[in-house]
Coordinates of C-alpha atoms in Angstrom, one line a residue:
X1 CA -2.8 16.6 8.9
X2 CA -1.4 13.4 8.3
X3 CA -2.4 9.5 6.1
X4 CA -3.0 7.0 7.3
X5 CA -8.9 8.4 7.2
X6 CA -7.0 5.2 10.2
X7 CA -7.1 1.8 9.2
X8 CA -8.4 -2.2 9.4
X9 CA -11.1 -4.1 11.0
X10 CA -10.2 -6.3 13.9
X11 CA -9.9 -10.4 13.1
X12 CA -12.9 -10.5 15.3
X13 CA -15.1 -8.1 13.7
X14 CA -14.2 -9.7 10.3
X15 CA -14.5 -13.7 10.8
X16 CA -17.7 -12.2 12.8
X17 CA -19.2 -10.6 9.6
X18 CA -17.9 -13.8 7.8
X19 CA -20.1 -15.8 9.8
X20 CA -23.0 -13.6 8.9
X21 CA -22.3 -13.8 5.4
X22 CA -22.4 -17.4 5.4
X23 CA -25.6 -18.1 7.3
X24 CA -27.2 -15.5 4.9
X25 CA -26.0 -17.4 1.5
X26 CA -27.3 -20.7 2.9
X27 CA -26.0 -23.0 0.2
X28 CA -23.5 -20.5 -1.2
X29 CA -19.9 -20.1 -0.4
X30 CA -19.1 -16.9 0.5
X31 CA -16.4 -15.0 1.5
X32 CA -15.0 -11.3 2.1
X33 CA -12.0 -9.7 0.4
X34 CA -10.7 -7.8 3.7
X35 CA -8.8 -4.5 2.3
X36 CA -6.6 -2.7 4.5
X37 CA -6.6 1.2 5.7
X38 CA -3.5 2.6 6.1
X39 CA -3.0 5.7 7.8
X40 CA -4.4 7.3 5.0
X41 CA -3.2 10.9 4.5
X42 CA -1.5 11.4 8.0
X43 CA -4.3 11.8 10.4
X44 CA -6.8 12.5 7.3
X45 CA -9.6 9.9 6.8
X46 CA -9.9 7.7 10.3
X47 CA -12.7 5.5 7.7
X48 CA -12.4 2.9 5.4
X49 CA -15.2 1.2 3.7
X50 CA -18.6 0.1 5.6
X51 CA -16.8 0.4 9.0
X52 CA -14.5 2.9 11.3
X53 CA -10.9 1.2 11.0
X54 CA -7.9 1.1 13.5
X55 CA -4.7 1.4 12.4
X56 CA -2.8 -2.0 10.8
X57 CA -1.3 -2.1 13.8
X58 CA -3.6 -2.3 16.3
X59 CA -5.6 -5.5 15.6
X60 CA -7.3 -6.9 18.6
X61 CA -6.5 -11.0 17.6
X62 CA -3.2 -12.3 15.2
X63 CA -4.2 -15.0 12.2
X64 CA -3.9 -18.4 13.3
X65 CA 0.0 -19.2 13.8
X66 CA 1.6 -21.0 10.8
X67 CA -1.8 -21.4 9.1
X68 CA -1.2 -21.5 5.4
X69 CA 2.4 -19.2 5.5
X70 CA 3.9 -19.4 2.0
X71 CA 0.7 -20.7 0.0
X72 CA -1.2 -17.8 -0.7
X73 CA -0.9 -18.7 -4.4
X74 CA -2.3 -22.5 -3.6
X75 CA -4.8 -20.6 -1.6
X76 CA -6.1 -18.1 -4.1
X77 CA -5.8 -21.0 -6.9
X78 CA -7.9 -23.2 -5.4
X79 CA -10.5 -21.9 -2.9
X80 CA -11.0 -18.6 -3.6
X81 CA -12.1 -19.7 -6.7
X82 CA -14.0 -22.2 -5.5
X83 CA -16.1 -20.4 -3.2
X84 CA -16.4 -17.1 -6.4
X85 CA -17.4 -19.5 -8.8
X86 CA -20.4 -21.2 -6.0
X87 CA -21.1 -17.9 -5.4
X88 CA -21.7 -16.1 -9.0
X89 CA -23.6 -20.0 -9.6
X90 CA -25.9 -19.2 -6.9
X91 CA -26.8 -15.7 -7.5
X92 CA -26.4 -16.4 -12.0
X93 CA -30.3 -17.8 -11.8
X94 CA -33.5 -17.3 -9.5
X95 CA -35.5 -19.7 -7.9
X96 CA -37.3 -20.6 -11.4
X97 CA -34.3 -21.8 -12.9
X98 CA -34.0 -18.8 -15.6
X99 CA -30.7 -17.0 -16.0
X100 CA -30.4 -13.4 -14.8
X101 CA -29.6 -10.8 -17.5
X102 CA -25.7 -9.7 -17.5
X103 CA -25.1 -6.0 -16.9
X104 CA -22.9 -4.2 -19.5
X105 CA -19.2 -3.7 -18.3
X106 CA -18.6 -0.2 -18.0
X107 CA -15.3 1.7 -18.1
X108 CA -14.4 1.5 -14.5
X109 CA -14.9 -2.4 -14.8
X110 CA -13.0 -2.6 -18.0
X111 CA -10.3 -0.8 -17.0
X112 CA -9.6 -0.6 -13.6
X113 CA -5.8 -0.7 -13.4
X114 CA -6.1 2.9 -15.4
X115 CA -9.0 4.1 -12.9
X116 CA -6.6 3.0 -10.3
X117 CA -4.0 5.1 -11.7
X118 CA -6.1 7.9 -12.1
X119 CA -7.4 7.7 -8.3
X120 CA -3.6 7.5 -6.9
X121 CA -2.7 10.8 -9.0
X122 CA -5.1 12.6 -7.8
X123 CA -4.6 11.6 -4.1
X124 CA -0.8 12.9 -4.6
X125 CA -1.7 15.8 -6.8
X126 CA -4.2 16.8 -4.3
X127 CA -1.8 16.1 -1.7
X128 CA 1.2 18.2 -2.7
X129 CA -1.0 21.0 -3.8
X130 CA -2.7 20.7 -0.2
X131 CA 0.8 21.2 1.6
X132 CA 2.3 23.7 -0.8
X133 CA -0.6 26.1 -0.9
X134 CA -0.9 25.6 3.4
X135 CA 3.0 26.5 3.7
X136 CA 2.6 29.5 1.8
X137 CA -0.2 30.8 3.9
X138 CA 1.6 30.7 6.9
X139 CA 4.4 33.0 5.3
X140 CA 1.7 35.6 5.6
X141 CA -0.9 34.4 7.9
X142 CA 1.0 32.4 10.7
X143 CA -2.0 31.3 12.3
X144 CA -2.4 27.6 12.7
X145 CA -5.5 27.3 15.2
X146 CA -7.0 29.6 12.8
X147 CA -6.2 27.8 9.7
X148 CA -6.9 24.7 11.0
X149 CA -10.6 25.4 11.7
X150 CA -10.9 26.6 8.3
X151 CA -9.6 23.2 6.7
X152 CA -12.4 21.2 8.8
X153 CA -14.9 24.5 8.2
X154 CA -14.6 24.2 4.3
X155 CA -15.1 20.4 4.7
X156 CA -17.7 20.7 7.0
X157 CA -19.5 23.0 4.4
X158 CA -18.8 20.8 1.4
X159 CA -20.5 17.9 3.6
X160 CA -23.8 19.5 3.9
X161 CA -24.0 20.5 0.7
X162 CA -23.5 17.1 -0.6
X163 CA -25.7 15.9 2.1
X164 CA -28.3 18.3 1.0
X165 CA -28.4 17.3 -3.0
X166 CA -28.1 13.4 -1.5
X167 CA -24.7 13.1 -2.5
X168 CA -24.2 11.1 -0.3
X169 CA -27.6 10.2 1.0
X170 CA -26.9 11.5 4.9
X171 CA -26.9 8.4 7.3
X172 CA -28.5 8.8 10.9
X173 CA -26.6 9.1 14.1
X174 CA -27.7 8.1 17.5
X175 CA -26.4 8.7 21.1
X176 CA -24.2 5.6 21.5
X177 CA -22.9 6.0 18.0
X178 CA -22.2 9.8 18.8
X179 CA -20.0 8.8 21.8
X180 CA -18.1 6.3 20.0
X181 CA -16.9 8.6 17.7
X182 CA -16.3 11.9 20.0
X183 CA -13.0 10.2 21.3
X184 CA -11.8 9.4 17.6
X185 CA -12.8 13.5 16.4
X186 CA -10.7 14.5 19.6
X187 CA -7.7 12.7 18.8
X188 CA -8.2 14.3 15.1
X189 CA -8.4 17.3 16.1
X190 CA -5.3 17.6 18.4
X191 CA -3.6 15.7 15.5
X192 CA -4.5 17.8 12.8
X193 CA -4.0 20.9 14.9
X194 CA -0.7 20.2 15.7
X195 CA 0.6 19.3 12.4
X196 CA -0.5 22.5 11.4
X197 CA 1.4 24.3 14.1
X198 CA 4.5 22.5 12.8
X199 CA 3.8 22.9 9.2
X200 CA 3.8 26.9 10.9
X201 CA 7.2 26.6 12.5
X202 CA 9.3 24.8 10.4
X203 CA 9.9 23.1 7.0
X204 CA 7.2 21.1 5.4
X205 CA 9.8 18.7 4.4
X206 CA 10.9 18.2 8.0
X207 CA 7.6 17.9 9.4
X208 CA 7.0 14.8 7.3
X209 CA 10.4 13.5 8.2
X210 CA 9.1 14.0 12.2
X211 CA 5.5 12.3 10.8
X212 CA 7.8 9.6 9.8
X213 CA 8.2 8.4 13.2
X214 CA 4.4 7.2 13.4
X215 CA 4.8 3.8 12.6
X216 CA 6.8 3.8 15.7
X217 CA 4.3 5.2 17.7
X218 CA 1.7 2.6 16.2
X219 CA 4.0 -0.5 17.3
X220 CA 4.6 1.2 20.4
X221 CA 0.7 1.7 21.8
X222 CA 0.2 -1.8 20.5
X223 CA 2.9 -3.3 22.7
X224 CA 2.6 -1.9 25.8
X225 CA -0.9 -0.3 26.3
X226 CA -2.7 -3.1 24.0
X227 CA -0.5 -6.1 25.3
X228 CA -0.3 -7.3 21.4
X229 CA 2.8 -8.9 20.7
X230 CA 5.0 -7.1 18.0
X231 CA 7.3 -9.1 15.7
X232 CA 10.8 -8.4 16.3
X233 CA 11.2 -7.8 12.2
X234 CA 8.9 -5.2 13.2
X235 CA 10.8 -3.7 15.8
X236 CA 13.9 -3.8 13.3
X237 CA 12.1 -1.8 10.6
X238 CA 11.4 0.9 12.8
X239 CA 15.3 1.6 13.7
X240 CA 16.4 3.1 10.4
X241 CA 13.3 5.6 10.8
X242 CA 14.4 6.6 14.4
X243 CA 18.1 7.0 13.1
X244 CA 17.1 8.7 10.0
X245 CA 15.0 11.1 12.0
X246 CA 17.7 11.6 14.9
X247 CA 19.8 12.6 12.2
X248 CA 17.5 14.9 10.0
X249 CA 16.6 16.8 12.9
X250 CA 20.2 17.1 14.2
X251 CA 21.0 19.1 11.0
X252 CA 17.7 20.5 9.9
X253 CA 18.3 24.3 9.3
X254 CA 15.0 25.0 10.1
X255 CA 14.7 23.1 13.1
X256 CA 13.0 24.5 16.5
X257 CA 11.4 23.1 19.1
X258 CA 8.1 24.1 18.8
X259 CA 7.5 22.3 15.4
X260 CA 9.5 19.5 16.7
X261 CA 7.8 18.5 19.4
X262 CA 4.3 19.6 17.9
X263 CA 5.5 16.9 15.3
X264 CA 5.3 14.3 17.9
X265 CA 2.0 15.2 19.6
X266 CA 0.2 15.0 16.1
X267 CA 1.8 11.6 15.9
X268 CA 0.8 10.3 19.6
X269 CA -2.5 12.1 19.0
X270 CA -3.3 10.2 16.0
X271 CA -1.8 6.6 17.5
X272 CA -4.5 7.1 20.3
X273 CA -6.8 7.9 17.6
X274 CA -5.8 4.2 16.2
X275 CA -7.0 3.1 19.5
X276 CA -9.8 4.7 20.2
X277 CA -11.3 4.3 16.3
X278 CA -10.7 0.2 17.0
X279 CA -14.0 0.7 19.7
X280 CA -15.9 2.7 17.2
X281 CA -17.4 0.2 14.6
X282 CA -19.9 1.3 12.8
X283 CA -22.0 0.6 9.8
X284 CA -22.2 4.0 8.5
X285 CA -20.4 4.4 4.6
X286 CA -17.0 6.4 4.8
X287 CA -17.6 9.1 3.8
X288 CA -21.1 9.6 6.5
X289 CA -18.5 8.7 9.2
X290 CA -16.0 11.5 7.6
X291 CA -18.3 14.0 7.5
X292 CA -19.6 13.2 11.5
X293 CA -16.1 13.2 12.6
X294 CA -15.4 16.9 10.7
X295 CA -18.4 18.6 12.0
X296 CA -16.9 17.1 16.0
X297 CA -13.6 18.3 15.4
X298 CA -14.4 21.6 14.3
X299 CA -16.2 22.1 17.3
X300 CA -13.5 21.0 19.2
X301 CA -11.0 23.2 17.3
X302 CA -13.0 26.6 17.6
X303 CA -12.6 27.4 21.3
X304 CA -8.5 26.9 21.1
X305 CA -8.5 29.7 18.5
X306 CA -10.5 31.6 19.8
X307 CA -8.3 31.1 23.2
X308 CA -5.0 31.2 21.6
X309 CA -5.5 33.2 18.7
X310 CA -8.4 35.4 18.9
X311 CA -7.0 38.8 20.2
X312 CA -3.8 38.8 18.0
X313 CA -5.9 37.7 15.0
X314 CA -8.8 40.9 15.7
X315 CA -5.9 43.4 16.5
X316 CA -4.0 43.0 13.5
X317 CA -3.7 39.2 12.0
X318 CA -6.3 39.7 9.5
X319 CA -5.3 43.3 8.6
X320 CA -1.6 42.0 8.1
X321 CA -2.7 39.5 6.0
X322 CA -5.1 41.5 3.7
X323 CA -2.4 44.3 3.5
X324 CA 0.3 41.9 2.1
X325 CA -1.7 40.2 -0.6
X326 CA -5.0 41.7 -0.8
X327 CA -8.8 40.7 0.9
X328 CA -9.7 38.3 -2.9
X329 CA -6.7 36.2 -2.4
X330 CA -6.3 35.9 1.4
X331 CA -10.2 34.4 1.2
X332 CA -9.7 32.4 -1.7
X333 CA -6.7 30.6 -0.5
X334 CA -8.5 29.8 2.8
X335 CA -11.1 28.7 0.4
X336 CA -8.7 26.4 -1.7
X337 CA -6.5 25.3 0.9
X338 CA -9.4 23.8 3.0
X339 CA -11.2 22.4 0.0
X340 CA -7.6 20.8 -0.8
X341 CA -7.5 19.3 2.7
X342 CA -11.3 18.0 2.2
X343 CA -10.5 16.2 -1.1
X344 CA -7.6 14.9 -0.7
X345 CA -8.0 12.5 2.5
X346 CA -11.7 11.3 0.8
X347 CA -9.9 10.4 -2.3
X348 CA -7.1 9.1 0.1
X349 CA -9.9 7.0 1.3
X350 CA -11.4 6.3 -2.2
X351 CA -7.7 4.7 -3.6
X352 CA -7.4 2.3 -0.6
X353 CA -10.3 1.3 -1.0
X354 CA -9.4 -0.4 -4.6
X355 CA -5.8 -1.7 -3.8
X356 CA -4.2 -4.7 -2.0
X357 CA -2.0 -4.2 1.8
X358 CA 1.2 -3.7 -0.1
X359 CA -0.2 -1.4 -2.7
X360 CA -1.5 0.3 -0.2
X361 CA 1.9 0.2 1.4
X362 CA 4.0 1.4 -1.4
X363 CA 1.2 4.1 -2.3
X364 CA 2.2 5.7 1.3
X365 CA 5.5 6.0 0.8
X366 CA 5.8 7.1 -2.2
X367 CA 3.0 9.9 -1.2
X368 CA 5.6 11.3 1.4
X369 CA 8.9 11.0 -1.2
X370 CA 6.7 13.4 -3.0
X371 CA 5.4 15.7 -0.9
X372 CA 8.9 16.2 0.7
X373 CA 10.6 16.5 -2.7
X374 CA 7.8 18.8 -4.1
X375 CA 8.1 21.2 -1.2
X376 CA 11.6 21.4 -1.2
X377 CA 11.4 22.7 -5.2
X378 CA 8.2 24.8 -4.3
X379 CA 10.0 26.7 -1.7
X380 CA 13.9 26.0 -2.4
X381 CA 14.6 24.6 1.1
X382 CA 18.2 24.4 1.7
X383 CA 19.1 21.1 3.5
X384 CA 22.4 19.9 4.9
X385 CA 24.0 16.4 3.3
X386 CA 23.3 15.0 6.9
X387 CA 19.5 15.5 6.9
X388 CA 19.0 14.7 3.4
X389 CA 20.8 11.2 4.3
X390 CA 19.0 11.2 7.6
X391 CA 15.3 11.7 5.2
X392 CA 16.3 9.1 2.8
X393 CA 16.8 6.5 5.9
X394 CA 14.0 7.3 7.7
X395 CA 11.7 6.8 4.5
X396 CA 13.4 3.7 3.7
X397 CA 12.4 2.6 7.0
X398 CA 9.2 3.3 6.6
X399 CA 9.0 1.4 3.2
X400 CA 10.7 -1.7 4.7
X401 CA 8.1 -1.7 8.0
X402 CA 5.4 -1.3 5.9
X403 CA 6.0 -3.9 3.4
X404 CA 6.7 -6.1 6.0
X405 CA 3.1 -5.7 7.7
X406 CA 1.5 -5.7 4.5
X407 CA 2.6 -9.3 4.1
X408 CA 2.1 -10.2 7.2
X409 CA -1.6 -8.5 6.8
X410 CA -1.9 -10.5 3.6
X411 CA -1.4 -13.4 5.8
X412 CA -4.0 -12.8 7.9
X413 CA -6.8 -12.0 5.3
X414 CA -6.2 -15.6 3.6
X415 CA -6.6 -17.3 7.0
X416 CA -9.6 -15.5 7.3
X417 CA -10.8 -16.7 3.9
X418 CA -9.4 -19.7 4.6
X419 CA -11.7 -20.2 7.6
X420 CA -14.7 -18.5 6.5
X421 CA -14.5 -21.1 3.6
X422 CA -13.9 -24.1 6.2
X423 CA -17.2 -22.7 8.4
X424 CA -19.3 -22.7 5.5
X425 CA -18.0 -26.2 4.1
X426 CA -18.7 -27.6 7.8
X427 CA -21.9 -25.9 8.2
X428 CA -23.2 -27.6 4.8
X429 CA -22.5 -30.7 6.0
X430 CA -24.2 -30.8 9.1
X431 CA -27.1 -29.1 7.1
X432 CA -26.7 -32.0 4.9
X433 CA -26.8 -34.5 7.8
X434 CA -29.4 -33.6 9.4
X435 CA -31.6 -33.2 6.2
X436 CA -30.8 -36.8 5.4
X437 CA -31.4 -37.9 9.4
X438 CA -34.9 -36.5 8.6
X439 CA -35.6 -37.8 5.4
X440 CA -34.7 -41.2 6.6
X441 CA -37.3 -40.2 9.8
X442 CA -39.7 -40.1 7.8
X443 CA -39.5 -43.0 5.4
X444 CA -39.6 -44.8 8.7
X445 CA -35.8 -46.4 7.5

């Protein structure tokens, strides 16, 4: 399964909650630091912070045209500031006057750019240890359906325990919220399902060169079943992945066509997953909303294997398997390998959370340079000169689309502090007015 736990809040939903914010503060400014969600992990973590996130593509509204383009640094100088410092003044003393005590910094809050650090290893680590260990199951267990219930079993599992010791505290679910995410856990599923049948058929390396061709997808669904308009930079990014792919897979020695074109129906799975998470808002904390979306997709997931796989794997899959490396290990890599898959999208989800858009970006890229290097080592994957120039241009395309959306993203979140301040600023004002109007009211001026 693919990056990306899904992946930013609409302009709506956010200058909504901005609005909130500022009625609540009263005389504070406030204002919200929106983070973006990548695809985090291909097809991972659909979640990012208090709310269900679409894809960076697939915002419902674009930030106001022109608005503040090449200031961000004027921006963040000068009102940001502004409305931190009102706000820390504000909440510094209570209503008698008396200053609040000061809470010791800890280590995360002294040194977060090493806690950072720390967070993208292990996303990587877990990452490339996730794919490795899945490859090498499927040279003696090819079984995908199979597999792939395990991954979301294990999580599943390692959900209700947590749930059960309060770790996380487990948040309650109603009907409506229930049918807003079914959609989103279906469009997992298939995703995740049919990555793993590629990861199956062919090399890991050129499954994630395939995977590279999401983007594409994204930009695609948001043009012409959204009706957003997509920059033509955008468009431009995208052709260095479509020729690096075209040529990879022209030359890829393990190439078939039933890991190619599962490939491409993990990455249409997970773009209508984009578009279906962008109607699922929710309140619920990440990782509730991961752990809902698991338990769905494994019941979705259960009657294709048993369909698909159920007589092959009773008459001699399992027997197979435990004949060539024993009943301990064939367990305990199901065991690993789906506890792999668990952690590594919910710390997918945790890094995001603590970087900027083109962090976030980078952080993406880099994660599948290393996964495709690291599985070409683990398993000494011959490739032709022609795909490994075809990789390197299709991940360069990637990097180049996805720093250009990151700026434009970081465009969008100073308008929208930009005009959360503005509200605030205005609303004051007329709160001001009218407080004056009635003062003078009453003094009978």
């Amino acid at each position: 399964m693919e990056s990306q736990v899904l992946s930013r809040a609409t302009a709506f939903a956010t200058v909504s909650h901005l609005r909130k914010l500022s009625r609540d503060s009263h005389h504070n400014v406030g204002f919200v630091s929106v983070k973006p969600i990548g695809a985090v992990g291909e097809g991972g973590n659909v979640i990012w912070g208090r709310q269900l996130r679409p894809a960076l593509l697939l915002e419902s509204s674009p930030a106001p045209a022109g608005l503040f383009v090449g200031r961000r640094e004027n921006l963040r100088t000068s009102i940001v500031p502004a409305a931190a410092s009102a706000s820390s003044s504000g909440e510094g003393s209570d209503s008698s006057g008396e200053a609040k005590a000061v809470a010791p910094v800890g280590f995360f809050e002294k040194y977060p750019a090493l806690v950072t650090g720390s967070f993208f290893f292990m996303w990587y680590f877990l990452n490339v240890i996730f794919n490795i260990l899945n490859k090498r199951i499927y040279n003696y267990f090819p079984y995908p359906y199979f597999v792939s219930v395990i991954h979301l079993f294990v999580g599943v599992v390692y959900c209700l325990v947590s749930w059960s010791v309060n770790l996380p505290k487990r948040a309650p679910i109603d009907s409506k919220q229930l049918k807003l995410l079914i959609p989103v856990a279906a469009c997992h599923a298939l995703g995740h399902v049919t990555s793993n049948v590629s990861f199956a058929a062919v090399a890991v390396s050129f499954t994630h060169t395939i995977k590279a061709l999401e983007p594409f997808f994204n930009a695609a669904a948001s043009q012409f079943i959204l009706g957003q308009s997509i920059p033509i930079t955008l468009w431009l990014s995208l052709a260095p992945v479509v020729l690096g792919v075209s040529m990879a897979s022209l030359t890829e020695l393990s190439f078939n066509w039933l890991g190619f074109i599962s490939a491409m129906i993990s990455n249409i799975s997970f773009t209508y997953r984009s578009i279906y998470s962008k109607k699922a808002m929710t309140d619920m904390d990440s990782t509730n909303v991961y752990a809902y979306i698991s338990i769905i997709a494994l019941v979705i997931c259960i009657p294709p294997a048993i369909i698909v796989e159920g007589p092959q794997l009773l008459k001699h899959g399992f027997t197979d398997a435990i004949a060539k490396v024993g009943m301990v290990k064939f367990i305990s890599d199901l065991f690993w390998v789906g506890m792999f898959y668990h952690l590594y999208n919910q710390l997918a989800t945790n890094t995001l959370e603590r970087v900027a858009p083109l962090t976030h970006a980078v952080g993406n890229v880099l994660k599948r340079v290393f996964v495709i290097g690291f599985s070409i080592l683990a398993f000494g994957n011959k490739i032709s000169t022609q795909t490994g120039i075809g990789t390197t241009i299709a991940i360069l395309g990637v990097a180049m689309y996805s720093y250009i959306k990151a700026k434009m993203e970081e465009e969008k979140r100073v308008s929208l502090i930009l005009i959360n301040y503005l509200l605030t600023k205005r609303r004051q004002h007329e709160k001001g007015r009218k407080q004056h109007m009635g003062m003078e009211e009453t003094l009978g001026v």
